[in-house]
């Protein structure tokens, strides 16, 4: 039963939970660390700074056992009809939906985001599972008639064991976003969550098992770079899907290339949000808040470079600062909280350092950008900061060029469409972008010219599972979500059939 860590969630409050469950999972159950494993590492609760549990990195033996377990299950799973796989996935979606509050609560305690956001993340997870269950039965090939009665057909086949490497900002959701299309195509998966958020991926493994997948189809190993290296280099891994930073993504690509493994990389961003003077300003302000402050600003596709047409800059700043100051920061398990804690103390210090550097380079802090200490005494060691709006920014400032990954909005003025497009595209990233305008022709014209994998028109940071998501340039390649992702978790075989005699030149 997928209940181990979830049993305690009904009564859990911030600062009350201690976990001791094993965090590895293969062969259909949680696995204890092997004798001689690496030393365990503390995992912290961001809202309190206290130790939540300990994570033991998986070594070569554990990685090998997990991959063998997934491969054995894949052999059986890949032979099932798509509709048979769909029924199991729909059951997994039902279990997730049934336990959404407990899963979200555990996610909050491990990750620090608000319970409101975590519930939406879990909803996105079961919706993704249902979506790919629906596609599992549609995988089909093509028939091609050839001369003389000969013909050919194509088969879309599973790859084998896929590796998913997740990030700490959406731990449970990313595990589903990678595994659902993989399993729909008939693959097995070994998933490695971030070492800072190791607890909810194992819940997903238990849910899959309860739903009826072959024992070991979805396995979980723990660890950091060393474990990731073992996964990427393993000869029985067919594909790697990674979400994380650009430097780590380059390393994943390099390691996987040695075995000629296909990779999907969803990396960082420094996305532009362009607000024209003819926009609905109230909507644009709400969009800018969504583009900067979800998950404490720790979102790769955030629109952190907010370009505002000079004519409306004063009104925009007045409205956005007022709303930013009103964001409730505090206990992430309380329903009225809108911003929780950053993931770790080093991350908090890094973001605060970016704000200090911005001030030194001439930016003006209009609000926030400081450590925040909630009134609740149990939160005094938590990793909180007040959301920040920076004015007087220039394109050459560090806060405008580099990904901060925290609740910091940089606002820049512009005059013309041509100018802002040139500045918006002047970046090595290309994950997302956005535009607010009432001019529908301009909206589509700007969307075409923005060099990014996603462009939001009159909204920002909405992620329906039906829509592909991925980057241009150094923000990565490949896609997650949407029908196209089936192509990244399957391979095409061509079968040519001769119905007559062979015509030979020899």
PDB file of N, CA, C and O in Angstrom, residues 214-250:
ATOM      1  N   UNK A 214       4.053  -3.943 -13.360  1.00  0.00           N
ATOM      2  CA  UNK A 214       4.925  -5.062 -13.013  1.00  0.00           C
ATOM      3  C   UNK A 214       5.929  -4.651 -11.940  1.00  0.00           C
ATOM      4  O   UNK A 214       6.415  -3.507 -11.943  1.00  0.00           O
ATOM      5  N   UNK A 215       6.236  -5.542 -11.049  1.00  0.00           N
ATOM      6  CA  UNK A 215       7.107  -5.237  -9.916  1.00  0.00           C
ATOM      7  C   UNK A 215       8.453  -4.696 -10.397  1.00  0.00           C
ATOM      8  O   UNK A 215       9.161  -5.350 -11.147  1.00  0.00           O
ATOM      9  N   UNK A 216       8.774  -3.452  -9.978  1.00  0.00           N
ATOM     10  CA  UNK A 216      10.054  -2.848 -10.324  1.00  0.00           C
ATOM     11  C   UNK A 216      10.044  -1.943 -11.533  1.00  0.00           C
ATOM     12  O   UNK A 216      11.095  -1.440 -11.939  1.00  0.00           O
ATOM     13  N   UNK A 217       8.870  -1.706 -12.131  1.00  0.00           N
ATOM     14  CA  UNK A 217       8.834  -0.906 -13.365  1.00  0.00           C
ATOM     15  C   UNK A 217       9.310   0.525 -13.134  1.00  0.00           C
ATOM     16  O   UNK A 217       9.999   1.099 -13.973  1.00  0.00           O
ATOM     17  N   UNK A 218       8.927   1.110 -12.002  1.00  0.00           N
ATOM     18  CA  UNK A 218       9.373   2.471 -11.649  1.00  0.00           C
ATOM     19  C   UNK A 218      10.181   2.377 -10.366  1.00  0.00           C
ATOM     20  O   UNK A 218       9.651   2.013  -9.310  1.00  0.00           O
ATOM     21  N   UNK A 219      11.466   2.658 -10.468  1.00  0.00           N
ATOM     22  CA  UNK A 219      12.382   2.549  -9.326  1.00  0.00           C
ATOM     23  C   UNK A 219      12.912   3.926  -8.955  1.00  0.00           C
ATOM     24  O   UNK A 219      12.949   4.840  -9.788  1.00  0.00           O
ATOM     25  N   UNK A 220      13.339   4.066  -7.707  1.00  0.00           N
ATOM     26  CA  UNK A 220      13.889   5.328  -7.217  1.00  0.00           C
ATOM     27  C   UNK A 220      15.231   5.068  -6.561  1.00  0.00           C
ATOM     28  O   UNK A 220      15.363   4.182  -5.703  1.00  0.00           O
ATOM     29  N   UNK A 221      16.236   5.815  -6.990  1.00  0.00           N
ATOM     30  CA  UNK A 221      17.535   5.822  -6.314  1.00  0.00           C
ATOM     31  C   UNK A 221      17.810   7.244  -5.855  1.00  0.00           C
ATOM     32  O   UNK A 221      17.257   8.205  -6.388  1.00  0.00           O
ATOM     33  N   UNK A 222      18.659   7.375  -4.870  1.00  0.00           N
ATOM     34  CA  UNK A 222      18.923   8.675  -4.268  1.00  0.00           C
ATOM     35  C   UNK A 222      20.380   9.086  -4.469  1.00  0.00           C
ATOM     36  O   UNK A 222      21.252   8.243  -4.687  1.00  0.00           O
ATOM     37  N   UNK A 223      20.622  10.387  -4.359  1.00  0.00           N
ATOM     38  CA  UNK A 223      21.996  10.864  -4.414  1.00  0.00           C
ATOM     39  C   UNK A 223      22.144  12.118  -5.244  1.00  0.00           C
ATOM     40  O   UNK A 223      21.170  12.676  -5.756  1.00  0.00           O
ATOM     41  N   UNK A 224      23.396  12.544  -5.390  1.00  0.00           N
ATOM     42  CA  UNK A 224      23.718  13.737  -6.147  1.00  0.00           C
ATOM     43  C   UNK A 224      24.441  13.416  -7.432  1.00  0.00           C
ATOM     44  O   UNK A 224      24.063  12.498  -8.173  1.00  0.00           O
ATOM     45  N   UNK A 225      25.546  14.138  -7.678  1.00  0.00           N
ATOM     46  CA  UNK A 225      26.249  14.022  -8.958  1.00  0.00           C
ATOM     47  C   UNK A 225      26.815  12.628  -9.205  1.00  0.00           C
ATOM     48  O   UNK A 225      26.761  12.120 -10.331  1.00  0.00           O
ATOM     49  N   UNK A 226      27.328  12.000  -8.168  1.00  0.00           N
ATOM     50  CA  UNK A 226      27.932  10.679  -8.361  1.00  0.00           C
ATOM     51  C   UNK A 226      26.885   9.652  -8.793  1.00  0.00           C
ATOM     52  O   UNK A 226      27.108   8.861  -9.714  1.00  0.00           O
ATOM     53  N   UNK A 227      25.732   9.667  -8.140  1.00  0.00           N
ATOM     54  CA  UNK A 227      24.665   8.743  -8.523  1.00  0.00           C
ATOM     55  C   UNK A 227      24.165   9.059  -9.927  1.00  0.00           C
ATOM     56  O   UNK A 227      23.906   8.149 -10.730  1.00  0.00           O
ATOM     57  N   UNK A 228      24.035  10.341 -10.245  1.00  0.00           N
ATOM     58  CA  UNK A 228      23.622  10.729 -11.591  1.00  0.00           C
ATOM     59  C   UNK A 228      24.593  10.249 -12.649  1.00  0.00           C
ATOM     60  O   UNK A 228      24.183   9.792 -13.731  1.00  0.00           O
ATOM     61  N   UNK A 229      25.874  10.319 -12.348  1.00  0.00           N
ATOM     62  CA  UNK A 229      26.894   9.833 -13.282  1.00  0.00           C
ATOM     63  C   UNK A 229      26.738   8.336 -13.531  1.00  0.00           C
ATOM     64  O   UNK A 229      26.813   7.856 -14.673  1.00  0.00           O
ATOM     65  N   UNK A 230      26.516   7.581 -12.468  1.00  0.00           N
ATOM     66  CA  UNK A 230      26.332   6.133 -12.606  1.00  0.00           C
ATOM     67  C   UNK A 230      25.132   5.821 -13.496  1.00  0.00           C
ATOM     68  O   UNK A 230      25.182   4.905 -14.320  1.00  0.00           O
ATOM     69  N   UNK A 231      24.062   6.564 -13.344  1.00  0.00           N
ATOM     70  CA  UNK A 231      22.867   6.342 -14.149  1.00  0.00           C
ATOM     71  C   UNK A 231      23.126   6.662 -15.624  1.00  0.00           C
ATOM     72  O   UNK A 231      22.757   5.886 -16.515  1.00  0.00           O
ATOM     73  N   UNK A 232      23.750   7.794 -15.894  1.00  0.00           N
ATOM     74  CA  UNK A 232      23.978   8.217 -17.277  1.00  0.00           C
ATOM     75  C   UNK A 232      24.931   7.272 -18.010  1.00  0.00           C
ATOM     76  O   UNK A 232      24.818   7.092 -19.227  1.00  0.00           O
ATOM     77  N   UNK A 233      25.849   6.674 -17.290  1.00  0.00           N
ATOM     78  CA  UNK A 233      26.863   5.829 -17.926  1.00  0.00           C
ATOM     79  C   UNK A 233      26.469   4.349 -17.962  1.00  0.00           C
ATOM     80  O   UNK A 233      27.168   3.550 -18.587  1.00  0.00           O
ATOM     81  N   UNK A 234      25.392   3.981 -17.327  1.00  0.00           N
ATOM     82  CA  UNK A 234      25.046   2.559 -17.250  1.00  0.00           C
ATOM     83  C   UNK A 234      24.692   2.026 -18.643  1.00  0.00           C
ATOM     84  O   UNK A 234      23.889   2.623 -19.360  1.00  0.00           O
ATOM     85  N   UNK A 235      25.266   0.904 -19.026  1.00  0.00           N
ATOM     86  CA  UNK A 235      25.033   0.396 -20.393  1.00  0.00           C
ATOM     87  C   UNK A 235      23.602  -0.035 -20.678  1.00  0.00           C
ATOM     88  O   UNK A 235      23.199  -0.104 -21.839  1.00  0.00           O
ATOM     89  N   UNK A 236      22.808  -0.317 -19.652  1.00  0.00           N
ATOM     90  CA  UNK A 236      21.436  -0.765 -19.871  1.00  0.00           C
ATOM     91  C   UNK A 236      20.410   0.362 -19.788  1.00  0.00           C
ATOM     92  O   UNK A 236      19.208   0.096 -19.760  1.00  0.00           O
ATOM     93  N   UNK A 237      20.881   1.597 -19.741  1.00  0.00           N
ATOM     94  CA  UNK A 237      19.978   2.753 -19.787  1.00  0.00           C
ATOM     95  C   UNK A 237      19.829   3.198 -21.234  1.00  0.00           C
ATOM     96  O   UNK A 237      20.818   3.371 -21.948  1.00  0.00           O
ATOM     97  N   UNK A 238      18.588   3.369 -21.682  1.00  0.00           N
ATOM     98  CA  UNK A 238      18.319   3.696 -23.083  1.00  0.00           C
ATOM     99  C   UNK A 238      18.158   5.189 -23.335  1.00  0.00           C
ATOM    100  O   UNK A 238      18.349   5.652 -24.466  1.00  0.00           O
ATOM    101  N   UNK A 239      17.769   5.949 -22.303  1.00  0.00           N
ATOM    102  CA  UNK A 239      17.500   7.376 -22.499  1.00  0.00           C
ATOM    103  C   UNK A 239      17.563   8.090 -21.159  1.00  0.00           C
ATOM    104  O   UNK A 239      17.269   7.494 -20.113  1.00  0.00           O
ATOM    105  N   UNK A 240      17.966   9.361 -21.166  1.00  0.00           N
ATOM    106  CA  UNK A 240      18.046  10.159 -19.948  1.00  0.00           C
ATOM    107  C   UNK A 240      17.240  11.443 -20.142  1.00  0.00           C
ATOM    108  O   UNK A 240      17.395  12.139 -21.144  1.00  0.00           O
ATOM    109  N   UNK A 241      16.378  11.735 -19.172  1.00  0.00           N
ATOM    110  CA  UNK A 241      15.635  12.997 -19.153  1.00  0.00           C
ATOM    111  C   UNK A 241      16.022  13.749 -17.891  1.00  0.00           C
ATOM    112  O   UNK A 241      15.856  13.236 -16.786  1.00  0.00           O
ATOM    113  N   UNK A 242      16.519  14.972 -18.061  1.00  0.00           N
ATOM    114  CA  UNK A 242      17.065  15.743 -16.936  1.00  0.00           C
ATOM    115  C   UNK A 242      16.395  17.099 -16.834  1.00  0.00           C
ATOM    116  O   UNK A 242      16.188  17.786 -17.837  1.00  0.00           O
ATOM    117  N   UNK A 243      16.065  17.507 -15.620  1.00  0.00           N
ATOM    118  CA  UNK A 243      15.606  18.864 -15.327  1.00  0.00           C
ATOM    119  C   UNK A 243      16.541  19.465 -14.294  1.00  0.00           C
ATOM    120  O   UNK A 243      16.760  18.877 -13.230  1.00  0.00           O
ATOM    121  N   UNK A 244      17.106  20.629 -14.595  1.00  0.00           N
ATOM    122  CA  UNK A 244      18.035  21.257 -13.657  1.00  0.00           C
ATOM    123  C   UNK A 244      18.826  22.379 -14.310  1.00  0.00           C
ATOM    124  O   UNK A 244      18.370  22.993 -15.282  1.00  0.00           O
ATOM    125  N   UNK A 245      20.004  22.621 -13.795  1.00  0.00           N
ATOM    126  CA  UNK A 245      20.812  23.761 -14.229  1.00  0.00           C
ATOM    127  C   UNK A 245      21.534  23.478 -15.547  1.00  0.00           C
ATOM    128  O   UNK A 245      21.723  22.317 -15.940  1.00  0.00           O
ATOM    129  N   UNK A 246      21.967  24.540 -16.213  1.00  0.00           N
ATOM    130  CA  UNK A 246      22.703  24.404 -17.468  1.00  0.00           C
ATOM    131  C   UNK A 246      24.027  23.654 -17.269  1.00  0.00           C
ATOM    132  O   UNK A 246      24.317  22.724 -18.032  1.00  0.00           O
ATOM    133  N   UNK A 247      24.862  23.992 -16.273  1.00  0.00           N
ATOM    134  CA  UNK A 247      26.115  23.252 -16.109  1.00  0.00           C
ATOM    135  C   UNK A 247      25.914  21.754 -15.899  1.00  0.00           C
ATOM    136  O   UNK A 247      26.615  20.928 -16.486  1.00  0.00           O
ATOM    137  N   UNK A 248      24.930  21.393 -15.055  1.00  0.00           N
ATOM    138  CA  UNK A 248      24.673  19.970 -14.829  1.00  0.00           C
ATOM    139  C   UNK A 248      24.101  19.326 -16.084  1.00  0.00           C
ATOM    140  O   UNK A 248      24.431  18.178 -16.408  1.00  0.00           O
ATOM    141  N   UNK A 249      23.259  20.048 -16.806  1.00  0.00           N
ATOM    142  CA  UNK A 249      22.703  19.524 -18.049  1.00  0.00           C
ATOM    143  C   UNK A 249      23.794  19.218 -19.068  1.00  0.00           C
ATOM    144  O   UNK A 249      23.728  18.204 -19.776  1.00  0.00           O
ATOM    145  N   UNK A 250      24.795  20.070 -19.153  1.00  0.00           N
ATOM    146  CA  UNK A 250      25.918  19.813 -20.053  1.00  0.00           C
ATOM    147  C   UNK A 250      26.644  18.535 -19.660  1.00  0.00           C
ATOM    148  O   UNK A 250      27.053  17.743 -20.517  1.00  0.00           O
TER     149      UNK A 250
END
